Amino acid sequence: MISDSLEGVRALPIARSVSELRAVVDGWKAEGLRVGLVPTMGALHAGHLSLVRLALSKVDRVVASVFVNPTQFGPNEDFAAYPRDEAVDAAKLGGAGAHLLYAPDVAGMYPPGFSTTITVSGVSSGLCGDLRPGHFQGVATVVAKLFLRVRPDVAVFGEKDYQQLLVLKRLVNDLDLAIEVIGAPIVRETDGLALSSRNAYLSAEQRALAPGLYRTLRRVGADILGGGRVDDCLAWGIDELKALGFGPVDYLDLRDGATLERLDDAPEGPGRLLCAAYLGKTRLIDNIGV
């Protein structure tokens, strides 16, 4: 049975099974309402809530999902430690205007005998795709299942996970899915740090250093657009991050904003400067347009 998230706050219905989810969504569609989907792994912050609000500007009803997807975590990554607090997440989503929380469990998403995966080549190669083997396969598979279960008209994802966004756009395009995938701008703290659930892992000292990632990206981007050699600018950025206390730096690279092909010169069209670097044991990612 669909249950409410918390007493005393805006009641946000929670669907845990496919049948509960489809009963609600089918009712909306029977009324001619447009439906949006905001997939999340929970541990919600203002960035996630901005996705809900963007979806609300495009559709009549919004489903937000919370599912910590085991298939997109590597064997030495933080699946077990990833923060989980459904009641808090439900209250935040209700406050942001979502109409339904879909919260399946692992067995409901991957029942016994599940053996299908989806691989999106091209944009999933390089960057995080090489450094996190199987990650984008796990993302593509779980999001495809969410698309099939919710059947949204619109789905909203954050641009902070820029490579993921392009993977999912390619998925929708290649499979002829009638879904508009929208990228939402990165939401930042006042000091520039991109909001992330994993920021909670940072110590106070690391949190004070973390905005250096965004400052470095902006400096590198400005130097490239100012005529600097791309390789020289990127090398300076990596050295700067290490001097600030980051390390290892997984990558700092300039890519085409639509294809993620590596650029050796300043982009003639929209480009993207992307970076992943560790601060202590916490892996931070960020990107800017150039």
PDB file of C-alpha atoms in Angstrom:
ATOM      1  CA  MET A   1       0.000   0.000   0.000  1.00  0.00           C
ATOM      2  CA  ILE A   2       1.203   3.544  -0.771  1.00  0.00           C
ATOM      3  CA  SER A   3       2.177   5.253   2.486  1.00  0.00           C
ATOM      4  CA  ASP A   4       2.831   8.828   3.606  1.00  0.00           C
ATOM      5  CA  SER A   5       6.405   9.899   4.319  1.00  0.00           C
ATOM      6  CA  LEU A   6       6.076  11.771   7.633  1.00  0.00           C
ATOM      7  CA  GLU A   7       3.363  12.945   9.983  1.00  0.00           C
ATOM      8  CA  GLY A   8       2.971  16.665  10.416  1.00  0.00           C
ATOM      9  CA  VAL A   9       4.505  17.672   7.080  1.00  0.00           C
ATOM     10  CA  ARG A  10       3.147  17.887   3.544  1.00  0.00           C
ATOM     11  CA  ALA A  11       2.070  14.318   2.846  1.00  0.00           C
ATOM     12  CA  LEU A  12       4.119  12.890  -0.002  1.00  0.00           C
ATOM     13  CA  PRO A  13       2.807   9.520  -1.161  1.00  0.00           C
ATOM     14  CA  ILE A  14       5.459   6.811  -1.492  1.00  0.00           C
ATOM     15  CA  ALA A  15       5.148   4.008  -4.020  1.00  0.00           C
ATOM     16  CA  ARG A  16       7.375   0.991  -3.447  1.00  0.00           C
ATOM     17  CA  SER A  17       6.155  -1.418  -6.108  1.00  0.00           C
ATOM     18  CA  VAL A  18       5.749  -1.102  -9.858  1.00  0.00           C
ATOM     19  CA  SER A  19       2.011  -1.674  -9.549  1.00  0.00           C
ATOM     20  CA  GLU A  20       1.609   1.153  -7.024  1.00  0.00           C
ATOM     21  CA  LEU A  21       3.684   3.482  -9.177  1.00  0.00           C
ATOM     22  CA  ARG A  22       1.810   2.694 -12.372  1.00  0.00           C
ATOM     23  CA  ALA A  23      -1.591   3.035 -10.726  1.00  0.00           C
ATOM     24  CA  VAL A  24      -0.792   6.632  -9.810  1.00  0.00           C
ATOM     25  CA  VAL A  25       0.912   7.550 -13.077  1.00  0.00           C
ATOM     26  CA  ASP A  26      -1.804   5.879 -15.177  1.00  0.00           C
ATOM     27  CA  GLY A  27      -4.383   7.971 -13.354  1.00  0.00           C
ATOM     28  CA  TRP A  28      -2.501  11.158 -14.154  1.00  0.00           C
ATOM     29  CA  LYS A  29      -2.108  10.221 -17.788  1.00  0.00           C
ATOM     30  CA  ALA A  30      -5.805   9.361 -18.050  1.00  0.00           C
ATOM     31  CA  GLU A  31      -6.442  12.991 -17.075  1.00  0.00           C
ATOM     32  CA  GLY A  32      -4.137  14.170 -19.856  1.00  0.00           C
ATOM     33  CA  LEU A  33      -1.454  15.366 -17.443  1.00  0.00           C
ATOM     34  CA  ARG A  34       2.225  15.535 -18.376  1.00  0.00           C
ATOM     35  CA  VAL A  35       4.581  13.658 -16.059  1.00  0.00           C
ATOM     36  CA  GLY A  36       8.169  14.408 -15.105  1.00  0.00           C
ATOM     37  CA  LEU A  37      10.787  12.184 -13.485  1.00  0.00           C
ATOM     38  CA  VAL A  38      13.681  13.189 -11.255  1.00  0.00           C
ATOM     39  CA  PRO A  39      15.847  10.137 -10.478  1.00  0.00           C
ATOM     40  CA  THR A  40      18.052  10.420  -7.360  1.00  0.00           C
ATOM     41  CA  MET A  41      19.996   8.266  -4.938  1.00  0.00           C
ATOM     42  CA  GLY A  42      18.716  10.250  -1.966  1.00  0.00           C
ATOM     43  CA  ALA A  43      20.816  12.210   0.541  1.00  0.00           C
ATOM     44  CA  LEU A  44      19.100  15.171  -1.054  1.00  0.00           C
ATOM     45  CA  HIS A  45      20.380  18.735  -1.099  1.00  0.00           C
ATOM     46  CA  ALA A  46      19.337  21.977  -2.758  1.00  0.00           C
ATOM     47  CA  GLY A  47      20.745  20.814  -6.092  1.00  0.00           C
ATOM     48  CA  HIS A  48      18.360  17.869  -6.206  1.00  0.00           C
ATOM     49  CA  LEU A  49      15.440  20.065  -5.224  1.00  0.00           C
ATOM     50  CA  SER A  50      16.271  22.463  -8.068  1.00  0.00           C
ATOM     51  CA  LEU A  51      15.727  19.509 -10.434  1.00  0.00           C
ATOM     52  CA  VAL A  52      12.242  19.005  -9.015  1.00  0.00           C
ATOM     53  CA  ARG A  53      11.418  22.678  -9.464  1.00  0.00           C
ATOM     54  CA  LEU A  54      12.714  22.658 -13.023  1.00  0.00           C
ATOM     55  CA  ALA A  55      10.589  19.606 -13.795  1.00  0.00           C
ATOM     56  CA  LEU A  56       7.555  21.346 -12.305  1.00  0.00           C
ATOM     57  CA  SER A  57       8.028  24.190 -14.785  1.00  0.00           C
ATOM     58  CA  LYS A  58       7.685  21.697 -17.651  1.00  0.00           C
ATOM     59  CA  VAL A  59       5.013  19.224 -16.510  1.00  0.00           C
ATOM     60  CA  ASP A  60       1.903  18.835 -14.380  1.00  0.00           C
ATOM     61  CA  ARG A  61       3.081  16.056 -12.038  1.00  0.00           C
ATOM     62  CA  VAL A  62       6.547  15.054 -10.833  1.00  0.00           C
ATOM     63  CA  VAL A  63       7.753  11.648  -9.670  1.00  0.00           C
ATOM     64  CA  ALA A  64      11.046  11.691  -7.764  1.00  0.00           C
ATOM     65  CA  SER A  65      12.773   8.377  -7.253  1.00  0.00           C
ATOM     66  CA  VAL A  66      15.180   7.490  -4.450  1.00  0.00           C
ATOM     67  CA  PHE A  67      17.216   4.366  -5.064  1.00  0.00           C
ATOM     68  CA  VAL A  68      20.846   3.766  -4.142  1.00  0.00           C
ATOM     69  CA  ASN A  69      21.760   1.697  -7.174  1.00  0.00           C
ATOM     70  CA  PRO A  70      24.314  -1.001  -6.350  1.00  0.00           C
ATOM     71  CA  THR A  71      25.208  -1.712  -9.976  1.00  0.00           C
ATOM     72  CA  GLN A  72      26.801   1.696 -10.518  1.00  0.00           C
ATOM     73  CA  PHE A  73      29.216   1.334  -7.596  1.00  0.00           C
ATOM     74  CA  GLY A  74      32.598  -0.341  -7.980  1.00  0.00           C
ATOM     75  CA  PRO A  75      33.828  -2.991  -5.511  1.00  0.00           C
ATOM     76  CA  ASN A  76      35.901  -0.470  -3.544  1.00  0.00           C
ATOM     77  CA  GLU A  77      33.415   2.393  -3.671  1.00  0.00           C
ATOM     78  CA  ASP A  78      31.035   3.714  -1.035  1.00  0.00           C
ATOM     79  CA  PHE A  79      27.786   1.811  -1.661  1.00  0.00           C
ATOM     80  CA  ALA A  80      27.479   0.618   1.951  1.00  0.00           C
ATOM     81  CA  ALA A  81      28.431   3.991   3.397  1.00  0.00           C
ATOM     82  CA  TYR A  82      26.334   6.119   1.053  1.00  0.00           C
ATOM     83  CA  PRO A  83      24.020   8.241   3.251  1.00  0.00           C
ATOM     84  CA  ARG A  84      20.406   7.123   3.451  1.00  0.00           C
ATOM     85  CA  ASP A  85      17.511   8.886   5.210  1.00  0.00           C
ATOM     86  CA  GLU A  86      14.240   8.338   3.393  1.00  0.00           C
ATOM     87  CA  ALA A  87      12.090  10.326   5.832  1.00  0.00           C
ATOM     88  CA  VAL A  88      14.232  13.441   5.459  1.00  0.00           C
ATOM     89  CA  ASP A  89      14.377  13.015   1.688  1.00  0.00           C
ATOM     90  CA  ALA A  90      10.597  12.613   1.463  1.00  0.00           C
ATOM     91  CA  ALA A  91      10.028  15.773   3.487  1.00  0.00           C
ATOM     92  CA  LYS A  92      12.382  17.750   1.253  1.00  0.00           C
ATOM     93  CA  LEU A  93      10.775  16.457  -1.912  1.00  0.00           C
ATOM     94  CA  GLY A  94       7.323  17.273  -0.605  1.00  0.00           C
ATOM     95  CA  GLY A  95       8.468  20.766   0.224  1.00  0.00           C
ATOM     96  CA  ALA A  96       9.881  21.202  -3.267  1.00  0.00           C
ATOM     97  CA  GLY A  97       6.545  20.265  -4.832  1.00  0.00           C
ATOM     98  CA  ALA A  98       7.035  16.656  -5.943  1.00  0.00           C
ATOM     99  CA  HIS A  99       3.815  14.665  -6.179  1.00  0.00           C
ATOM    100  CA  LEU A 100       5.077  11.105  -5.644  1.00  0.00           C
ATOM    101  CA  LEU A 101       8.191   9.421  -4.270  1.00  0.00           C
ATOM    102  CA  TYR A 102       9.104   6.132  -5.898  1.00  0.00           C
ATOM    103  CA  ALA A 103      11.336   4.147  -3.530  1.00  0.00           C
ATOM    104  CA  PRO A 104      11.876   0.558  -4.672  1.00  0.00           C
ATOM    105  CA  ASP A 105      14.204  -1.811  -2.867  1.00  0.00           C
ATOM    106  CA  VAL A 106      17.074  -3.692  -4.504  1.00  0.00           C
ATOM    107  CA  ALA A 107      15.055  -6.901  -4.886  1.00  0.00           C
ATOM    108  CA  GLY A 108      12.275  -4.965  -6.581  1.00  0.00           C
ATOM    109  CA  MET A 109      14.665  -3.389  -9.053  1.00  0.00           C
ATOM    110  CA  TYR A 110      16.835  -6.449  -9.647  1.00  0.00           C
ATOM    111  CA  PRO A 111      14.771  -9.576  -8.909  1.00  0.00           C
ATOM    112  CA  PRO A 112      16.394 -13.032  -8.834  1.00  0.00           C
ATOM    113  CA  GLY A 113      17.663 -14.010 -12.263  1.00  0.00           C
ATOM    114  CA  PHE A 114      18.008 -10.427 -13.509  1.00  0.00           C
ATOM    115  CA  SER A 115      20.629 -10.554 -16.277  1.00  0.00           C
ATOM    116  CA  THR A 116      20.077  -7.625 -18.640  1.00  0.00           C
ATOM    117  CA  THR A 117      22.394  -4.632 -18.893  1.00  0.00           C
ATOM    118  CA  ILE A 118      22.519  -1.621 -21.188  1.00  0.00           C
ATOM    119  CA  THR A 119      25.784  -0.262 -22.552  1.00  0.00           C
ATOM    120  CA  VAL A 120      25.961   3.171 -24.168  1.00  0.00           C
ATOM    121  CA  SER A 121      29.265   3.405 -26.012  1.00  0.00           C
ATOM    122  CA  GLY A 122      31.000   6.551 -27.207  1.00  0.00           C
ATOM    123  CA  VAL A 123      30.144   9.192 -24.632  1.00  0.00           C
ATOM    124  CA  SER A 124      30.600   6.674 -21.804  1.00  0.00           C
ATOM    125  CA  SER A 125      34.275   6.168 -22.744  1.00  0.00           C
ATOM    126  CA  GLY A 126      37.081   8.143 -21.114  1.00  0.00           C
ATOM    127  CA  LEU A 127      36.855  10.358 -18.035  1.00  0.00           C
ATOM    128  CA  CYS A 128      34.749   8.581 -15.370  1.00  0.00           C
ATOM    129  CA  GLY A 129      33.894   5.824 -17.838  1.00  0.00           C
ATOM    130  CA  ASP A 130      37.470   4.529 -17.837  1.00  0.00           C
ATOM    131  CA  LEU A 131      38.126   5.153 -14.161  1.00  0.00           C
ATOM    132  CA  ARG A 132      34.898   3.571 -12.902  1.00  0.00           C
ATOM    133  CA  PRO A 133      34.437   0.408 -14.992  1.00  0.00           C
ATOM    134  CA  GLY A 134      30.788  -0.612 -15.236  1.00  0.00           C
ATOM    135  CA  HIS A 135      29.543   2.627 -13.695  1.00  0.00           C
ATOM    136  CA  PHE A 136      27.702   3.986 -16.722  1.00  0.00           C
ATOM    137  CA  GLN A 137      26.386   0.537 -17.599  1.00  0.00           C
ATOM    138  CA  GLY A 138      24.787   0.468 -14.150  1.00  0.00           C
ATOM    139  CA  VAL A 139      23.439   3.997 -14.577  1.00  0.00           C
ATOM    140  CA  ALA A 140      22.020   3.332 -18.040  1.00  0.00           C
ATOM    141  CA  THR A 141      20.350   0.103 -16.937  1.00  0.00           C
ATOM    142  CA  VAL A 142      18.673   1.479 -13.830  1.00  0.00           C
ATOM    143  CA  VAL A 143      17.544   4.688 -15.548  1.00  0.00           C
ATOM    144  CA  ALA A 144      16.134   2.697 -18.469  1.00  0.00           C
ATOM    145  CA  LYS A 145      14.107   0.687 -15.956  1.00  0.00           C
ATOM    146  CA  LEU A 146      12.884   3.891 -14.305  1.00  0.00           C
ATOM    147  CA  PHE A 147      11.915   5.289 -17.713  1.00  0.00           C
ATOM    148  CA  LEU A 148       9.934   2.142 -18.523  1.00  0.00           C
ATOM    149  CA  ARG A 149       8.216   2.119 -15.145  1.00  0.00           C
ATOM    150  CA  VAL A 150       7.319   5.811 -14.934  1.00  0.00           C
ATOM    151  CA  ARG A 151       6.962   6.536 -18.683  1.00  0.00           C
ATOM    152  CA  PRO A 152       7.687  10.233 -18.147  1.00  0.00           C
ATOM    153  CA  ASP A 153       7.335  12.969 -20.717  1.00  0.00           C
ATOM    154  CA  VAL A 154      10.332  14.784 -19.231  1.00  0.00           C
ATOM    155  CA  ALA A 155      13.304  13.634 -17.134  1.00  0.00           C
ATOM    156  CA  VAL A 156      15.662  16.056 -15.391  1.00  0.00           C
ATOM    157  CA  PHE A 157      19.288  15.394 -14.453  1.00  0.00           C
ATOM    158  CA  GLY A 158      21.945  17.697 -13.041  1.00  0.00           C
ATOM    159  CA  GLU A 159      24.821  18.964 -15.159  1.00  0.00           C
ATOM    160  CA  LYS A 160      27.308  18.258 -12.369  1.00  0.00           C
ATOM    161  CA  ASP A 161      27.331  14.650 -13.594  1.00  0.00           C
ATOM    162  CA  TYR A 162      27.865  15.922 -17.125  1.00  0.00           C
ATOM    163  CA  GLN A 163      29.103  12.699 -18.696  1.00  0.00           C
ATOM    164  CA  GLN A 164      26.154  10.858 -17.167  1.00  0.00           C
ATOM    165  CA  LEU A 165      23.782  13.432 -18.653  1.00  0.00           C
ATOM    166  CA  LEU A 166      25.176  12.854 -22.153  1.00  0.00           C
ATOM    167  CA  VAL A 167      25.045   9.076 -21.690  1.00  0.00           C
ATOM    168  CA  LEU A 168      21.356   9.289 -20.843  1.00  0.00           C
ATOM    169  CA  LYS A 169      20.599  11.660 -23.709  1.00  0.00           C
ATOM    170  CA  ARG A 170      22.268   9.183 -26.059  1.00  0.00           C
ATOM    171  CA  LEU A 171      20.273   6.327 -24.522  1.00  0.00           C
ATOM    172  CA  VAL A 172      16.986   8.127 -25.163  1.00  0.00           C
ATOM    173  CA  ASN A 173      17.988   9.145 -28.679  1.00  0.00           C
ATOM    174  CA  ASP A 174      19.254   5.714 -29.723  1.00  0.00           C
ATOM    175  CA  LEU A 175      16.231   3.834 -28.376  1.00  0.00           C
ATOM    176  CA  ASP A 176      13.699   6.351 -29.766  1.00  0.00           C
ATOM    177  CA  LEU A 177      12.206   6.972 -26.337  1.00  0.00           C
ATOM    178  CA  ALA A 178       9.601   9.738 -26.293  1.00  0.00           C
ATOM    179  CA  ILE A 179      11.237  11.468 -23.332  1.00  0.00           C
ATOM    180  CA  GLU A 180      12.762  14.939 -23.199  1.00  0.00           C
ATOM    181  CA  VAL A 181      15.966  14.776 -21.130  1.00  0.00           C
ATOM    182  CA  ILE A 182      16.799  18.148 -19.597  1.00  0.00           C
ATOM    183  CA  GLY A 183      20.093  19.116 -17.957  1.00  0.00           C
ATOM    184  CA  ALA A 184      19.806  21.416 -14.952  1.00  0.00           C
ATOM    185  CA  PRO A 185      22.544  23.922 -14.062  1.00  0.00           C
ATOM    186  CA  ILE A 186      24.939  23.080 -11.234  1.00  0.00           C
ATOM    187  CA  VAL A 187      23.919  24.519  -7.869  1.00  0.00           C
ATOM    188  CA  ARG A 188      26.841  25.808  -5.828  1.00  0.00           C
ATOM    189  CA  GLU A 189      27.594  26.981  -2.340  1.00  0.00           C
ATOM    190  CA  THR A 190      28.360  30.680  -2.001  1.00  0.00           C
ATOM    191  CA  ASP A 191      32.082  29.866  -2.177  1.00  0.00           C
ATOM    192  CA  GLY A 192      31.657  27.990  -5.459  1.00  0.00           C
ATOM    193  CA  LEU A 193      31.725  24.370  -4.299  1.00  0.00           C
ATOM    194  CA  ALA A 194      29.299  22.286  -6.354  1.00  0.00           C
ATOM    195  CA  LEU A 195      26.649  20.704  -4.148  1.00  0.00           C
ATOM    196  CA  SER A 196      27.086  16.955  -3.750  1.00  0.00           C
ATOM    197  CA  SER A 197      25.850  14.346  -1.302  1.00  0.00           C
ATOM    198  CA  ARG A 198      29.469  13.246  -0.912  1.00  0.00           C
ATOM    199  CA  ASN A 199      30.471  16.682   0.410  1.00  0.00           C
ATOM    200  CA  ALA A 200      29.287  15.332   3.758  1.00  0.00           C
ATOM    201  CA  TYR A 201      32.397  13.131   3.800  1.00  0.00           C
ATOM    202  CA  LEU A 202      34.714  16.169   3.907  1.00  0.00           C
ATOM    203  CA  SER A 203      36.363  17.194   7.164  1.00  0.00           C
ATOM    204  CA  ALA A 204      36.189  20.861   8.171  1.00  0.00           C
ATOM    205  CA  GLU A 205      39.708  21.404   6.855  1.00  0.00           C
ATOM    206  CA  GLN A 206      38.938  19.667   3.563  1.00  0.00           C
ATOM    207  CA  ARG A 207      35.696  21.599   3.192  1.00  0.00           C
ATOM    208  CA  ALA A 208      37.687  24.852   3.422  1.00  0.00           C
ATOM    209  CA  LEU A 209      39.975  23.664   0.613  1.00  0.00           C
ATOM    210  CA  ALA A 210      37.262  22.211  -1.632  1.00  0.00           C
ATOM    211  CA  PRO A 211      36.217  25.461  -3.416  1.00  0.00           C
ATOM    212  CA  GLY A 212      39.696  25.534  -4.933  1.00  0.00           C
ATOM    213  CA  LEU A 213      38.463  23.016  -7.490  1.00  0.00           C
ATOM    214  CA  TYR A 214      35.951  25.447  -8.972  1.00  0.00           C
ATOM    215  CA  ARG A 215      38.392  28.374  -8.808  1.00  0.00           C
ATOM    216  CA  THR A 216      40.979  26.328 -10.687  1.00  0.00           C
ATOM    217  CA  LEU A 217      38.476  25.305 -13.356  1.00  0.00           C
ATOM    218  CA  ARG A 218      37.512  28.926 -13.911  1.00  0.00           C
ATOM    219  CA  ARG A 219      41.155  30.018 -14.180  1.00  0.00           C
ATOM    220  CA  VAL A 220      42.005  27.233 -16.626  1.00  0.00           C
ATOM    221  CA  GLY A 221      38.918  27.986 -18.715  1.00  0.00           C
ATOM    222  CA  ALA A 222      39.759  31.688 -18.840  1.00  0.00           C
ATOM    223  CA  ASP A 223      43.362  30.956 -19.839  1.00  0.00           C
ATOM    224  CA  ILE A 224      42.239  28.658 -22.670  1.00  0.00           C
ATOM    225  CA  LEU A 225      39.754  31.183 -23.997  1.00  0.00           C
ATOM    226  CA  GLY A 226      42.466  33.835 -23.662  1.00  0.00           C
ATOM    227  CA  GLY A 227      44.649  31.999 -26.145  1.00  0.00           C
ATOM    228  CA  GLY A 228      46.727  29.706 -23.948  1.00  0.00           C
ATOM    229  CA  ARG A 229      47.787  26.294 -25.262  1.00  0.00           C
ATOM    230  CA  VAL A 230      45.265  23.765 -24.029  1.00  0.00           C
ATOM    231  CA  ASP A 231      47.861  21.242 -22.845  1.00  0.00           C
ATOM    232  CA  ASP A 232      49.787  23.916 -20.963  1.00  0.00           C
ATOM    233  CA  CYS A 233      46.647  25.265 -19.301  1.00  0.00           C
ATOM    234  CA  LEU A 234      45.531  21.783 -18.248  1.00  0.00           C
ATOM    235  CA  ALA A 235      48.983  20.934 -16.878  1.00  0.00           C
ATOM    236  CA  TRP A 236      48.968  24.153 -14.855  1.00  0.00           C
ATOM    237  CA  GLY A 237      45.521  23.298 -13.493  1.00  0.00           C
ATOM    238  CA  ILE A 238      46.606  19.837 -12.358  1.00  0.00           C
ATOM    239  CA  ASP A 239      49.682  21.269 -10.664  1.00  0.00           C
ATOM    240  CA  GLU A 240      47.560  23.947  -8.992  1.00  0.00           C
ATOM    241  CA  LEU A 241      45.094  21.410  -7.648  1.00  0.00           C
ATOM    242  CA  LYS A 242      47.913  19.331  -6.185  1.00  0.00           C
ATOM    243  CA  ALA A 243      49.426  22.448  -4.609  1.00  0.00           C
ATOM    244  CA  LEU A 244      46.054  23.196  -3.031  1.00  0.00           C
ATOM    245  CA  GLY A 245      45.944  19.743  -1.418  1.00  0.00           C
ATOM    246  CA  PHE A 246      44.002  17.718  -3.992  1.00  0.00           C
ATOM    247  CA  GLY A 247      45.295  14.400  -5.167  1.00  0.00           C
ATOM    248  CA  PRO A 248      45.268  12.222  -6.973  1.00  0.00           C
ATOM    249  CA  VAL A 249      43.734  14.180  -9.841  1.00  0.00           C
ATOM    250  CA  ASP A 250      41.887  11.622 -11.951  1.00  0.00           C
ATOM    251  CA  TYR A 251      41.490  13.978 -14.875  1.00  0.00           C
ATOM    252  CA  LEU A 252      41.282  17.595 -15.961  1.00  0.00           C
ATOM    253  CA  ASP A 253      40.316  17.767 -19.602  1.00  0.00           C
ATOM    254  CA  LEU A 254      38.701  19.921 -22.259  1.00  0.00           C
ATOM    255  CA  ARG A 255      35.966  18.170 -24.235  1.00  0.00           C
ATOM    256  CA  ASP A 256      33.356  18.969 -26.852  1.00  0.00           C
ATOM    257  CA  GLY A 257      30.158  19.864 -25.021  1.00  0.00           C
ATOM    258  CA  ALA A 258      27.976  17.592 -27.183  1.00  0.00           C
ATOM    259  CA  THR A 259      30.178  14.577 -27.956  1.00  0.00           C
ATOM    260  CA  LEU A 260      32.831  14.637 -25.202  1.00  0.00           C
ATOM    261  CA  GLU A 261      35.528  14.285 -27.839  1.00  0.00           C
ATOM    262  CA  ARG A 262      38.827  15.648 -26.568  1.00  0.00           C
ATOM    263  CA  LEU A 263      39.718  19.137 -27.801  1.00  0.00           C
ATOM    264  CA  ASP A 264      43.313  20.179 -28.410  1.00  0.00           C
ATOM    265  CA  ASP A 265      42.399  23.791 -29.129  1.00  0.00           C
ATOM    266  CA  ALA A 266      39.940  26.310 -27.713  1.00  0.00           C
ATOM    267  CA  PRO A 267      36.430  25.208 -28.710  1.00  0.00           C
ATOM    268  CA  GLU A 268      34.726  26.853 -31.657  1.00  0.00           C
ATOM    269  CA  GLY A 269      31.361  25.802 -30.249  1.00  0.00           C
ATOM    270  CA  PRO A 270      30.261  24.870 -26.734  1.00  0.00           C
ATOM    271  CA  GLY A 271      33.037  23.112 -24.838  1.00  0.00           C
ATOM    272  CA  ARG A 272      33.230  21.591 -21.400  1.00  0.00           C
ATOM    273  CA  LEU A 273      36.099  21.593 -18.947  1.00  0.00           C
ATOM    274  CA  LEU A 274      35.719  18.586 -16.651  1.00  0.00           C
ATOM    275  CA  CYS A 275      37.632  17.500 -13.585  1.00  0.00           C
ATOM    276  CA  ALA A 276      37.639  14.718 -11.002  1.00  0.00           C
ATOM    277  CA  ALA A 277      40.022  14.909  -8.063  1.00  0.00           C
ATOM    278  CA  TYR A 278      40.335  13.500  -4.589  1.00  0.00           C
ATOM    279  CA  LEU A 279      40.415  15.547  -1.431  1.00  0.00           C
ATOM    280  CA  GLY A 280      41.460  13.034   1.180  1.00  0.00           C
ATOM    281  CA  LYS A 281      39.312   9.979   0.489  1.00  0.00           C
ATOM    282  CA  THR A 282      36.491  11.976  -1.105  1.00  0.00           C
ATOM    283  CA  ARG A 283      36.275  12.098  -4.883  1.00  0.00           C
ATOM    284  CA  LEU A 284      34.904  15.419  -6.120  1.00  0.00           C
ATOM    285  CA  ILE A 285      33.777  16.117  -9.678  1.00  0.00           C
ATOM    286  CA  ASP A 286      32.966  19.427 -11.305  1.00  0.00           C
ATOM    287  CA  ASN A 287      32.733  21.021 -14.728  1.00  0.00           C
ATOM    288  CA  ILE A 288      32.194  24.365 -16.420  1.00  0.00           C
ATOM    289  CA  GLY A 289      31.240  25.476 -19.900  1.00  0.00           C
ATOM    290  CA  VAL A 290      33.953  27.122 -22.001  1.00  0.00           C
TER     291      VAL A 290
END
